[in-house]
């Protein structure tokens, strides 16, 4: 087990594209960190640099107390689970799991024991003699996990491991992976573009955008205190409402002149208001009026889509509150409003 | 009017199209098969009949005799080129040729695809353009080299100069390029170096490709005529394909040519390539249907 430290790590491809700008962070021993961001944000590149599959252009990477910039992936004491599982198609499940150990000259009886242990942990015992092509997607995923855990590495790396599974299986595997990581206590870095995976699995989330780290924080911090408009809109489904407004002397006015009331802030001028859909209450009178155009029924709750001050706005209401389309009054807890600079998109 | 329509039971019409198709197919297969059958049957008739009446389509009683002569009786001067000896030589050439080509081509393709070599693409195209230089074009220099190296009348001399194959390199290159990148990375993390990856992962993955190449290359090697004729002068190095000619050639003159014996050798020369194709075909099909990657 080990902590991972990145010091100003940067990646520039030979064609001059800067995939990852200078990034520094530290992952504590035993921590489960999720790198999340839209495709092309550099999250996979970052993971592959940690794995040693990509060269680091600048900066240093430490796993444990050792700088591993020039260490071969095989010698970094890591295990990786790939998006398409990358199982060896001609080997049985047993051989797939044992291959890494065999290459490290582990004694045969120890391999046998470790494979049996991993297979038991992952419910793969009856599939050990099968080939990957005879397994379902979820089982293949487990074999890939097995291959990682038998090695007993200092660090697990996951590269979008659930993206090829159907939604139901994904939820199930999400829980299994998380539980497994808890049990083994191995430091893990998990890459995904799915913010739900990030929120549910991570101890800490690193949000990336355009090769740059937007924010590092616990799921709750990221959700409630997004550092930028990007994080606010990326994390959470439905995303945070972002509406243009002007603040003059603490009074908030929306773009088309609708007054939103007062805020305790020193900010002045053009801002973006960030309001989570669930922080909005429907009130019978005295609120801001909104025209609900569409209702999404989601069972446990409903999403009301409408326009507030001419800008799209979503409200989250629980299932036992009856709502019809049309004009409604809403109120927002001022403490739940995030203010972003209109120009830079950064939190004020 | 409408209720007067009655359904006429359709008479089975003769499908002239199908008959035409089959006629063409049957005629075509006869065209291919009759000479072959004639060769087989000729091995059973006395040589005198053949010289009197030409190739026969009847079954005679000379098969055992001809088989004995063809396989175990030596022709030529030294008495070393029995059918068995030639069969053995042909196998050495065919198998050595096929395995050698596969090995060299796989290693070349491996280097080109997996290593960041300078000018790897250029190297590949240089290899590929050697397709334009078949043996016949370079036969004099090739002979000279083999002769200088003292490899005349040796198996090495027969096999090695023919072993580099642009075709096989091309096929393996295409195949390796289709192997997912993640597999390479997984193997790297699993601690497999280049040699281990090649032997543990790439070779087993390529086995259907290897089988396909083996079919093509074995038959190609087996049927070599020009090169063995150049390189082998000792009779104990003769291959079947060139030995057959030897028999009909040396026995001209006043003797009755040994047609039965020569044809029997021809039949024997046909069998191994056929067997290889039949045997590896099932692998080939398996590899195509069972997506293993």
Coordinates of C-alpha atoms in Angstrom, one line a residue:
Chain A
X1 CA 0.0 0.0 0.0
X2 CA 1.2 3.4 -0.8
X3 CA 0.4 7.0 -1.3
X4 CA 0.7 8.6 -4.7
X5 CA 2.2 12.1 -5.2
X6 CA 2.2 14.1 -8.4
X7 CA 4.4 17.1 -8.5
X8 CA 3.7 19.4 -11.4
X9 CA 3.1 16.5 -13.7
X10 CA 2.6 17.6 -17.3
X11 CA 2.0 15.7 -20.5
X12 CA 2.7 17.1 -24.0
X13 CA 2.4 14.8 -26.9
X14 CA 5.0 14.9 -29.7
X15 CA 2.5 16.7 -31.9
X16 CA 2.5 19.6 -29.4
X17 CA -0.9 18.9 -27.9
X18 CA -0.8 19.5 -24.1
X19 CA -3.0 16.7 -22.8
X20 CA -2.4 17.5 -19.1
X21 CA -1.3 20.8 -17.8
X22 CA 1.0 21.0 -14.8
X23 CA -0.9 19.1 -12.1
X24 CA -0.1 18.4 -8.5
X25 CA -2.0 16.4 -6.0
X26 CA -1.5 13.7 -3.4
X27 CA -3.5 10.6 -2.9
X28 CA -3.4 9.2 0.6
X29 CA -2.7 5.6 1.4
X30 CA -5.9 3.5 1.1
X31 CA -7.8 6.3 -0.5
X32 CA -10.2 5.8 -3.4
X33 CA -9.8 8.7 -5.8
X34 CA -11.9 9.2 -8.9
X35 CA -10.7 11.2 -11.8
X36 CA -13.8 12.4 -13.7
X37 CA -14.3 14.7 -16.6
X38 CA -15.7 14.7 -20.1
X39 CA -13.9 12.8 -22.9
X40 CA -10.7 14.3 -23.9
X41 CA -10.2 16.0 -20.5
X42 CA -6.9 14.2 -19.9
X43 CA -8.1 11.8 -17.2
X44 CA -7.0 8.7 -19.0
X45 CA -3.7 10.2 -19.9
X46 CA -3.1 11.1 -16.3
X47 CA -3.9 7.5 -15.3
X48 CA -1.7 6.1 -18.0
X49 CA 1.1 8.2 -16.8
X50 CA 0.7 6.9 -13.3
X51 CA 0.6 3.4 -14.8
X52 CA 3.7 4.0 -16.8
X53 CA 2.1 3.4 -20.1
X54 CA 2.7 7.1 -21.1
X55 CA 5.9 9.0 -20.5
X56 CA 5.7 12.0 -18.2
X57 CA 6.8 15.1 -20.0
X58 CA 7.6 17.2 -16.9
X59 CA 7.3 16.8 -13.2
X60 CA 7.7 13.9 -10.9
X61 CA 5.5 11.0 -9.9
X62 CA 5.9 9.2 -6.6
X63 CA 4.3 5.9 -5.7
X64 CA 5.1 5.2 -2.0
X65 CA 8.3 7.0 -1.4
X66 CA 9.8 6.2 -4.7
X67 CA 10.0 8.4 -7.8
X68 CA 8.8 6.2 -10.6
X69 CA 9.0 8.4 -13.6
X70 CA 11.4 6.0 -15.3
X71 CA 10.3 2.8 -13.7
X72 CA 8.8 0.1 -16.0
X73 CA 5.0 -0.5 -15.5
X74 CA 5.8 -4.0 -14.4
X75 CA 8.0 -2.7 -11.6
X76 CA 5.7 0.0 -10.2
X77 CA 3.8 -2.4 -8.1
X78 CA 0.5 -1.5 -9.7
X79 CA -2.4 -3.4 -11.2
X80 CA -4.7 -2.0 -13.8
X81 CA -8.3 -2.9 -14.9
X82 CA -8.9 -1.8 -18.5
X83 CA -12.1 -0.6 -20.1
X84 CA -12.3 -3.6 -22.4
X85 CA -11.0 -5.9 -19.7
X86 CA -7.9 -6.9 -21.8
X87 CA -8.2 -10.5 -20.9
X88 CA -5.9 -12.9 -22.7
X89 CA -8.4 -14.6 -25.0
X90 CA -6.5 -17.9 -25.4
X91 CA -6.0 -18.4 -21.7
X92 CA -8.5 -19.8 -19.2
X93 CA -9.7 -17.6 -16.4
X94 CA -7.2 -19.4 -14.0
X95 CA -4.3 -18.6 -16.3
X96 CA -5.4 -15.1 -16.9
X97 CA -5.5 -14.4 -13.2
X98 CA -2.2 -16.2 -12.6
X99 CA -0.2 -14.8 -15.5
X100 CA 1.1 -11.7 -13.7
X101 CA 2.2 -13.9 -10.7
X102 CA 3.8 -16.5 -13.0
X103 CA 5.9 -13.8 -14.7
X104 CA 7.1 -12.7 -11.3
X105 CA 8.4 -16.2 -10.6
X106 CA 5.9 -16.8 -7.8
X107 CA 6.0 -20.4 -6.5
X108 CA 3.3 -22.6 -8.1
X109 CA 1.6 -23.4 -4.8
X110 CA 1.4 -19.8 -3.8
X111 CA -0.1 -18.9 -7.2
X112 CA -2.6 -21.7 -6.7
X113 CA -3.6 -20.4 -3.3
X114 CA -3.8 -16.8 -4.4
X115 CA -5.9 -17.6 -7.4
X116 CA -8.3 -19.7 -5.4
X117 CA -8.6 -16.9 -2.8
X118 CA -9.3 -14.3 -5.5
X119 CA -11.8 -16.6 -7.3
X120 CA -13.6 -17.1 -4.0
X121 CA -13.8 -13.4 -3.3
X122 CA -15.1 -12.7 -6.8
X123 CA -17.5 -15.7 -7.1
X124 CA -15.5 -17.0 -10.0
X125 CA -14.7 -20.5 -8.7
X126 CA -16.8 -22.4 -11.1
X127 CA -15.5 -20.4 -14.1
X128 CA -11.8 -21.0 -13.6
X129 CA -11.4 -23.4 -16.4
X130 CA -13.4 -21.3 -18.9
X131 CA -12.1 -19.1 -21.6
X132 CA -13.0 -15.4 -21.5
X133 CA -15.2 -15.8 -24.6
X134 CA -17.5 -18.1 -22.6
X135 CA -18.1 -15.5 -19.9
X136 CA -20.6 -12.7 -19.7
X137 CA -19.5 -9.1 -19.5
X138 CA -19.9 -8.9 -15.7
X139 CA -17.9 -12.1 -15.3
X140 CA -15.1 -10.8 -17.5
X141 CA -15.1 -7.7 -15.5
X142 CA -14.6 -9.8 -12.4
X143 CA -11.8 -11.8 -14.0
X144 CA -10.1 -8.5 -14.7
X145 CA -10.5 -7.5 -11.1
X146 CA -9.1 -10.9 -10.1
X147 CA -6.1 -10.4 -12.2
X148 CA -5.5 -7.1 -10.3
X149 CA -6.1 -8.3 -6.8
X150 CA -4.0 -11.5 -6.9
X151 CA -1.0 -9.4 -7.5
X152 CA -1.5 -7.7 -4.2
X153 CA -0.3 -4.4 -5.5
X154 CA 0.3 -1.1 -3.8
X155 CA -2.0 0.7 -6.2
X156 CA -5.1 -0.2 -8.3
X157 CA -5.8 1.7 -11.4
X158 CA -9.2 1.5 -13.1
X159 CA -9.7 2.9 -16.6
X160 CA -13.5 3.3 -17.1
X161 CA -14.0 -0.4 -16.1
X162 CA -17.8 -0.3 -16.1
X163 CA -18.5 1.5 -19.3
X164 CA -19.1 -1.6 -21.3
X165 CA -21.7 -3.0 -18.9
X166 CA -25.4 -2.5 -19.0
X167 CA -26.9 -0.1 -16.5
X168 CA -28.1 -2.6 -14.0
X169 CA -24.9 -4.6 -13.9
X170 CA -23.0 -1.3 -13.7
X171 CA -24.8 -0.4 -10.5
X172 CA -24.0 -3.8 -9.0
X173 CA -20.3 -3.8 -10.0
X174 CA -20.0 -0.3 -8.7
X175 CA -20.9 -1.5 -5.3
X176 CA -18.8 -4.6 -5.6
X177 CA -15.7 -2.7 -6.6
X178 CA -16.2 -0.2 -3.8
X179 CA -16.7 -2.9 -1.2
X180 CA -13.7 -4.8 -2.5
X181 CA -11.5 -1.7 -2.3
X182 CA -12.8 -1.1 1.3
X183 CA -12.0 -4.6 2.3
X184 CA -8.5 -4.7 0.7
X185 CA -7.6 -1.2 1.6
X186 CA -5.5 -0.7 -1.5
X187 CA -5.0 2.8 -2.7
X188 CA -7.1 3.2 -5.9
X189 CA -7.4 5.6 -8.8
X190 CA -10.5 5.2 -10.9
X191 CA -11.1 7.0 -14.1
X192 CA -14.7 7.6 -15.4
X193 CA -16.7 10.0 -17.4
X194 CA -19.8 9.1 -15.4
X195 CA -20.4 11.5 -12.6
X196 CA -22.7 9.1 -10.8
X197 CA -19.8 6.6 -10.5
X198 CA -17.6 9.4 -9.3
X199 CA -20.1 10.6 -6.6
X200 CA -20.9 7.1 -5.3
X201 CA -17.5 5.5 -5.3
X202 CA -15.0 8.2 -4.4
X203 CA -13.4 9.2 -1.2
X204 CA -12.2 12.2 -3.1
X205 CA -13.0 13.3 -6.6
X206 CA -10.7 15.1 -9.0
X207 CA -12.6 16.9 -11.7
X208 CA -10.7 17.5 -14.8
X209 CA -11.5 19.7 -17.8
X210 CA -9.4 20.4 -20.8
X211 CA -6.3 18.8 -19.2
X212 CA -6.6 21.0 -16.1
X213 CA -7.7 20.1 -12.6
X214 CA -10.9 22.1 -11.9
X215 CA -11.5 20.9 -8.4
X216 CA -10.3 18.3 -5.9
X217 CA -12.7 17.4 -3.0
X218 CA -14.9 14.9 -1.4
X219 CA -18.1 14.1 -3.3
X220 CA -20.1 16.3 -0.9
X221 CA -17.7 19.2 -1.3
X222 CA -17.8 18.9 -5.0
X223 CA -21.5 18.7 -5.1
X224 CA -22.4 21.5 -2.7
X225 CA -19.5 23.8 -3.3
X226 CA -18.4 23.5 -6.9
X227 CA -15.3 25.6 -7.6
X228 CA -16.4 26.6 -11.1
X229 CA -19.3 26.7 -13.5
X230 CA -17.9 23.6 -15.2
X231 CA -17.9 21.5 -12.0
X232 CA -21.4 22.8 -11.2
X233 CA -22.8 21.8 -14.5
X234 CA -20.8 18.5 -14.8
X235 CA -21.5 17.0 -11.4
X236 CA -25.1 16.1 -10.5
X237 CA -28.0 14.9 -12.5
X238 CA -29.9 17.0 -13.3
X239 CA -27.1 19.6 -13.3
X240 CA -27.1 22.7 -11.2
X241 CA -29.2 25.5 -12.6
X242 CA -27.0 28.3 -13.8
X243 CA -28.6 31.6 -14.5
X244 CA -27.3 35.0 -15.4
X245 CA -28.0 37.7 -12.9
X246 CA -26.8 41.1 -11.7
X247 CA -26.1 42.0 -8.1
X248 CA -26.3 45.6 -7.0
X249 CA -25.9 46.3 -3.3
X250 CA -26.9 42.8 -2.4
X251 CA -30.0 42.8 -4.5
X252 CA -30.1 40.1 -7.1
X253 CA -31.8 40.8 -10.4
X254 CA -32.2 38.3 -13.2
X255 CA -31.3 39.1 -16.7
X256 CA -34.7 40.3 -17.8
X257 CA -35.4 42.3 -14.7
X258 CA -37.0 39.8 -12.4
X259 CA -36.0 40.5 -8.8
X260 CA -34.7 37.4 -6.9
X261 CA -34.4 39.1 -3.4
X262 CA -31.3 39.9 -1.4
X263 CA -28.1 37.9 -0.8
X264 CA -25.4 38.4 1.8
X265 CA -22.5 39.0 -0.6
X266 CA -20.0 41.6 -1.4
X267 CA -20.1 40.7 -5.0
X268 CA -21.2 43.3 -7.5
X269 CA -22.2 43.3 -11.2
X270 CA -22.7 40.4 -13.5
X271 CA -22.7 36.9 -12.0
X272 CA -24.0 33.5 -12.5
X273 CA -26.3 32.0 -9.9
X274 CA -25.9 28.3 -9.3
X275 CA -28.9 26.7 -7.7
X276 CA -29.3 22.9 -7.2
X277 CA -32.8 21.8 -8.4
X278 CA -33.5 20.3 -5.0
X279 CA -32.7 23.5 -3.2
X280 CA -35.8 25.1 -4.7
X281 CA -39.2 25.0 -2.9
X282 CA -42.6 25.6 -4.4
X283 CA -44.5 28.1 -2.3
X284 CA -48.1 29.3 -2.5
X285 CA -47.2 33.0 -2.5
X286 CA -44.5 35.5 -2.1
X287 CA -41.9 33.7 -4.2
X288 CA -40.5 34.3 -7.7
X289 CA -42.8 33.2 -10.4
X290 CA -41.8 30.5 -12.9
X291 CA -43.7 28.9 -15.7
X292 CA -43.4 25.1 -15.6
X293 CA -43.5 23.8 -19.2
X294 CA -42.7 20.2 -18.8
X295 CA -42.8 17.6 -16.0
X296 CA -40.5 14.6 -15.9
X297 CA -41.9 11.8 -13.8
X298 CA -39.1 9.8 -12.2
X299 CA -41.0 7.7 -9.6
X300 CA -39.5 8.8 -6.4
X301 CA -39.4 12.4 -7.5
X302 CA -40.3 14.7 -10.4
X303 CA -38.3 17.2 -12.3
X304 CA -40.1 20.4 -13.4
X305 CA -38.6 22.1 -16.4
X306 CA -39.5 25.8 -17.0
X307 CA -38.1 29.2 -17.5
X308 CA -37.0 31.6 -14.8
X309 CA -36.4 35.1 -16.0
X310 CA -36.3 33.7 -19.6
X311 CA -33.6 31.1 -18.7
X312 CA -34.0 27.3 -18.5
X313 CA -34.5 26.2 -14.9
X314 CA -35.1 22.8 -13.3
X315 CA -36.9 22.1 -10.0
X316 CA -36.7 18.9 -8.1
X317 CA -39.9 17.9 -6.2
X318 CA -40.7 14.8 -4.2
X319 CA -43.3 12.4 -5.5
X320 CA -46.0 13.3 -3.0
X321 CA -46.2 17.0 -4.0
X322 CA -48.8 17.3 -6.9
X323 CA -47.7 19.7 -9.6
X324 CA -49.3 20.7 -12.9
X325 CA -47.7 22.6 -15.7
X326 CA -48.3 26.3 -15.5
X327 CA -47.3 29.3 -13.4
X328 CA -45.9 28.5 -10.0
X329 CA -44.1 30.4 -7.2
X330 CA -40.7 29.3 -5.9
X331 CA -38.4 30.3 -3.2
X332 CA -34.7 29.5 -2.8
X333 CA -32.7 29.3 0.3
X334 CA -30.1 32.0 -0.1
X335 CA -27.5 29.9 1.7
X336 CA -27.8 27.3 -1.0
X337 CA -27.0 29.7 -3.9
X338 CA -23.5 29.5 -5.4
X339 CA -22.2 32.6 -7.0
X340 CA -19.9 32.4 -10.0
X341 CA -18.0 35.1 -11.8
X342 CA -19.9 35.7 -15.1
X343 CA -16.7 36.1 -17.1
X344 CA -14.3 33.5 -15.7
X345 CA -16.8 31.0 -14.4
X346 CA -15.0 30.7 -11.2
X347 CA -16.6 30.6 -7.8
X348 CA -16.9 34.0 -6.0
Chain B
X1 CA -66.6 -12.6 -61.4
X2 CA -64.6 -12.5 -58.2
X3 CA -65.9 -15.8 -56.8
X4 CA -65.2 -17.7 -60.0
X5 CA -61.5 -17.5 -59.4
X6 CA -60.2 -20.9 -58.6
X7 CA -56.8 -21.8 -57.5
X8 CA -55.0 -24.0 -59.9
X9 CA -52.7 -26.5 -58.3
X10 CA -49.3 -25.5 -59.5
X11 CA -47.6 -28.1 -61.6
X12 CA -44.1 -28.7 -60.5
X13 CA -42.2 -26.7 -63.1
X14 CA -38.8 -27.9 -64.2
X15 CA -36.2 -25.5 -62.8
X16 CA -34.1 -25.2 -65.9
X17 CA -31.8 -22.7 -64.2
X18 CA -30.8 -25.2 -61.6
X19 CA -30.2 -27.9 -64.1
X20 CA -28.1 -25.6 -66.2
X21 CA -26.1 -24.5 -63.2
X22 CA -25.5 -28.1 -62.1
X23 CA -24.6 -29.2 -65.6
X24 CA -21.9 -26.5 -65.7
X25 CA -20.7 -27.6 -62.3
X26 CA -20.6 -31.3 -63.1
X27 CA -18.8 -30.7 -66.4
X28 CA -16.3 -28.4 -64.6
X29 CA -15.6 -31.0 -61.9
X30 CA -15.2 -33.7 -64.4
X31 CA -12.8 -31.5 -66.3
X32 CA -10.7 -31.3 -63.1
X33 CA -11.2 -34.8 -61.9
X34 CA -10.7 -37.0 -64.9
X35 CA -7.0 -36.3 -65.4
X36 CA -6.5 -37.1 -61.7
X37 CA -8.5 -40.3 -61.9
X38 CA -6.5 -41.2 -65.0
X39 CA -3.3 -40.7 -63.1
X40 CA -4.5 -42.9 -60.3
X41 CA -5.7 -45.6 -62.7
X42 CA -2.6 -45.5 -64.8
X43 CA -0.6 -46.7 -61.7
X44 CA -2.5 -50.0 -62.0
X45 CA -2.1 -50.8 -65.6
X46 CA 1.0 -52.4 -67.3
X47 CA 3.3 -49.9 -68.9
X48 CA 3.0 -51.7 -72.2
X49 CA -0.7 -51.0 -72.4
X50 CA 0.0 -47.4 -71.9
X51 CA 2.5 -47.2 -74.6
X52 CA 0.2 -49.1 -76.9
X53 CA -3.2 -47.5 -76.2
X54 CA -2.3 -44.3 -74.3
X55 CA -3.6 -43.3 -70.9
X56 CA -6.1 -45.7 -69.6
X57 CA -9.4 -45.4 -67.6
X58 CA -9.4 -49.0 -66.4
X59 CA -8.3 -50.7 -63.3
X60 CA -5.4 -53.1 -63.8
X61 CA -3.4 -55.4 -61.5
X62 CA 0.0 -53.7 -61.5
X63 CA -0.5 -51.4 -58.4
X64 CA 1.4 -53.5 -55.9
X65 CA 4.2 -53.9 -58.3
X66 CA 4.4 -50.2 -59.2
X67 CA 4.2 -49.2 -55.6
X68 CA 7.0 -51.5 -54.7
X69 CA 9.2 -50.1 -57.5
X70 CA 8.2 -46.5 -56.9
X71 CA 8.8 -46.4 -53.2
X72 CA 11.7 -48.7 -52.6
X73 CA 13.5 -49.3 -55.8
X74 CA 16.2 -46.8 -56.7
X75 CA 16.5 -45.2 -60.1
X76 CA 19.4 -43.3 -61.3
X77 CA 23.1 -44.1 -60.8
X78 CA 23.8 -44.0 -57.1
X79 CA 20.7 -45.9 -56.2
X80 CA 20.0 -43.3 -53.4
X81 CA 16.8 -41.8 -54.8
X82 CA 14.1 -44.3 -53.8
X83 CA 10.6 -43.0 -53.5
X84 CA 10.9 -43.0 -49.7
X85 CA 14.0 -40.9 -49.8
X86 CA 12.4 -38.4 -52.1
X87 CA 9.3 -38.3 -50.0
X88 CA 11.4 -37.6 -46.9
X89 CA 13.3 -34.8 -48.7
X90 CA 10.1 -33.3 -49.9
X91 CA 8.7 -33.2 -46.4
X92 CA 11.9 -31.6 -45.1
X93 CA 11.6 -29.0 -47.7
X94 CA 7.9 -28.4 -47.3
X95 CA 7.9 -28.3 -43.5
X96 CA 11.2 -26.4 -43.2
X97 CA 10.1 -23.9 -45.8
X98 CA 6.7 -23.3 -44.2
X99 CA 7.9 -23.2 -40.6
X100 CA 10.9 -21.0 -41.5
X101 CA 8.8 -18.6 -43.4
X102 CA 6.2 -18.3 -40.6
X103 CA 8.9 -17.8 -38.0
X104 CA 10.8 -15.2 -39.9
X105 CA 7.6 -13.4 -41.0
X106 CA 6.2 -13.3 -37.5
X107 CA 9.3 -11.9 -36.0
X108 CA 9.6 -9.3 -38.8
X109 CA 6.0 -8.3 -38.4
X110 CA 6.4 -8.2 -34.6
X111 CA 9.4 -5.8 -34.9
X112 CA 7.5 -3.6 -37.3
X113 CA 4.3 -3.4 -35.4
X114 CA 5.3 -3.3 -31.8
X115 CA 8.6 -1.5 -31.7
X116 CA 8.9 2.2 -32.2
X117 CA 11.6 1.7 -34.8
X118 CA 12.8 4.5 -37.0
X119 CA 11.6 4.0 -40.5
X120 CA 9.5 1.0 -39.5
X121 CA 7.0 1.8 -42.2
X122 CA 9.7 2.2 -44.8
X123 CA 11.3 -1.1 -43.7
X124 CA 7.9 -2.7 -44.1
X125 CA 7.5 -1.4 -47.6
X126 CA 11.0 -2.4 -48.6
X127 CA 10.1 -5.9 -47.4
X128 CA 6.9 -5.7 -49.3
X129 CA 8.5 -4.7 -52.6
X130 CA 10.6 -7.8 -52.6
X131 CA 7.4 -9.4 -53.8
X132 CA 8.5 -7.9 -57.1
X133 CA 11.7 -9.9 -57.0
X134 CA 10.7 -13.6 -57.1
X135 CA 13.3 -16.3 -57.0
X136 CA 13.4 -16.5 -60.8
X137 CA 14.7 -13.0 -61.0
X138 CA 17.5 -13.4 -58.4
X139 CA 18.3 -17.1 -59.1
X140 CA 21.9 -16.5 -60.3
X141 CA 23.0 -14.4 -57.4
X142 CA 21.1 -16.7 -55.0
X143 CA 22.8 -19.7 -56.4
X144 CA 26.2 -18.1 -56.2
X145 CA 25.7 -17.2 -52.6
X146 CA 24.6 -20.7 -51.7
X147 CA 27.5 -22.2 -53.6
X148 CA 30.0 -19.9 -51.9
X149 CA 28.6 -20.9 -48.6
X150 CA 29.1 -24.5 -49.5
X151 CA 25.4 -25.3 -49.0
X152 CA 24.8 -27.1 -52.3
X153 CA 23.2 -30.4 -51.8
X154 CA 22.2 -29.6 -48.2
X155 CA 18.8 -29.0 -46.6
X156 CA 19.9 -25.6 -45.4
X157 CA 20.8 -24.7 -49.0
X158 CA 17.3 -25.8 -50.1
X159 CA 15.4 -24.0 -47.4
X160 CA 17.2 -20.9 -46.1
X161 CA 17.5 -18.9 -49.3
X162 CA 13.7 -19.2 -49.8
X163 CA 12.7 -18.5 -46.2
X164 CA 12.0 -14.7 -46.2
X165 CA 8.4 -14.1 -47.2
X166 CA 6.9 -10.7 -47.9
X167 CA 3.5 -12.2 -48.2
X168 CA 3.5 -13.8 -44.8
X169 CA 5.1 -10.7 -43.2
X170 CA 2.2 -8.7 -44.6
X171 CA -0.5 -11.0 -43.3
X172 CA 1.1 -11.1 -39.8
X173 CA 1.5 -7.4 -39.8
X174 CA -2.2 -6.9 -40.6
X175 CA -3.1 -9.4 -37.9
X176 CA -0.9 -7.9 -35.2
X177 CA -2.3 -4.5 -35.9
X178 CA -5.7 -5.9 -35.1
X179 CA -4.7 -7.1 -31.7
X180 CA -6.1 -4.6 -29.2
X181 CA -3.6 -2.2 -27.7
X182 CA -5.0 -2.9 -24.2
X183 CA -3.8 -6.5 -24.4
X184 CA -0.2 -5.3 -24.9
X185 CA -0.5 -2.9 -22.0
X186 CA -2.1 -5.5 -19.7
X187 CA 0.8 -7.8 -20.5
X188 CA 3.3 -5.1 -19.8
X189 CA 1.8 -4.4 -16.4
X190 CA 1.7 -8.2 -15.8
X191 CA 5.4 -8.2 -16.2
X192 CA 5.7 -9.8 -19.6
X193 CA 8.7 -8.5 -21.5
X194 CA 8.9 -8.4 -25.3
X195 CA 9.9 -12.0 -25.7
X196 CA 7.4 -13.3 -23.2
X197 CA 4.6 -11.3 -24.8
X198 CA 5.5 -12.7 -28.2
X199 CA 5.6 -16.3 -27.0
X200 CA 2.8 -16.3 -24.4
X201 CA 0.3 -14.0 -26.0
X202 CA 1.0 -13.2 -29.6
X203 CA 1.9 -16.7 -30.9
X204 CA -1.1 -18.4 -29.3
X205 CA -3.4 -15.6 -30.6
X206 CA -2.0 -16.1 -34.1
X207 CA -2.5 -19.8 -34.3
X208 CA -5.3 -19.6 -36.8
X209 CA -3.2 -17.2 -38.9
X210 CA -0.2 -19.6 -38.5
X211 CA -2.4 -22.5 -39.7
X212 CA -3.5 -20.5 -42.7
X213 CA 0.1 -19.6 -43.6
X214 CA 1.2 -23.1 -43.0
X215 CA -1.3 -24.4 -45.6
X216 CA -0.2 -21.9 -48.2
X217 CA 3.5 -22.1 -47.5
X218 CA 3.7 -25.9 -47.2
X219 CA 2.1 -26.4 -50.6
X220 CA 4.2 -23.7 -52.0
X221 CA 7.4 -25.3 -50.7
X222 CA 6.4 -28.8 -51.6
X223 CA 5.8 -27.8 -55.2
X224 CA 9.2 -26.0 -55.5
X225 CA 10.8 -27.3 -58.7
X226 CA 13.3 -24.8 -60.0
X227 CA 15.2 -24.1 -56.8
X228 CA 15.8 -27.8 -55.9
X229 CA 16.8 -28.5 -59.5
X230 CA 19.5 -25.9 -59.2
X231 CA 20.7 -26.7 -55.7
X232 CA 20.6 -30.5 -55.5
X233 CA 22.7 -32.6 -57.8
X234 CA 23.2 -35.5 -55.5
X235 CA 20.5 -38.1 -56.0
X236 CA 19.8 -38.6 -52.3
X237 CA 18.8 -35.0 -52.1
X238 CA 16.1 -35.1 -54.8
X239 CA 12.6 -34.1 -53.9
X240 CA 9.6 -35.9 -55.3
X241 CA 8.6 -33.1 -57.6
X242 CA 11.9 -33.2 -59.4
X243 CA 12.5 -36.9 -59.0
X244 CA 9.4 -37.8 -61.0
X245 CA 10.8 -36.1 -64.0
X246 CA 14.0 -37.9 -63.5
X247 CA 12.3 -41.3 -63.8
X248 CA 10.7 -40.6 -67.2
X249 CA 13.8 -38.9 -68.4
X250 CA 16.4 -41.5 -67.6
X251 CA 14.3 -44.3 -69.0
X252 CA 13.9 -43.1 -72.5
X253 CA 15.6 -45.0 -75.3
X254 CA 14.7 -48.6 -76.0
X255 CA 13.2 -49.4 -72.7
X256 CA 9.5 -49.1 -72.1
X257 CA 9.1 -45.9 -70.0
X258 CA 7.9 -46.7 -66.5
X259 CA 4.7 -44.8 -66.7
X260 CA 3.1 -46.7 -63.8
X261 CA 5.9 -46.0 -61.5
X262 CA 6.1 -42.3 -62.4
X263 CA 2.4 -41.8 -62.0
X264 CA 2.4 -43.5 -58.7
X265 CA 5.1 -41.1 -57.5
X266 CA 2.9 -38.3 -58.8
X267 CA 0.0 -39.6 -56.8
X268 CA 2.1 -39.7 -53.7
X269 CA 3.4 -36.2 -54.4
X270 CA -0.2 -35.0 -54.5
X271 CA -1.3 -36.6 -51.3
X272 CA 0.6 -34.6 -48.6
X273 CA -0.5 -31.1 -49.8
X274 CA -4.1 -32.4 -50.0
X275 CA -3.8 -33.9 -46.5
X276 CA -2.4 -30.6 -45.1
X277 CA -5.2 -28.6 -46.6
X278 CA -7.8 -31.0 -45.3
X279 CA -6.3 -31.1 -41.8
X280 CA -5.7 -27.4 -41.3
X281 CA -8.9 -26.4 -42.9
X282 CA -10.9 -27.4 -39.9
X283 CA -8.6 -25.2 -37.8
X284 CA -9.0 -22.4 -40.3
X285 CA -12.8 -22.5 -40.1
X286 CA -12.7 -22.7 -36.3
X287 CA -10.5 -19.7 -36.2
X288 CA -12.8 -17.7 -38.4
X289 CA -16.0 -18.6 -36.6
X290 CA -14.8 -18.5 -33.0
X291 CA -13.9 -14.9 -32.5
X292 CA -11.0 -15.3 -30.1
X293 CA -9.7 -11.8 -29.9

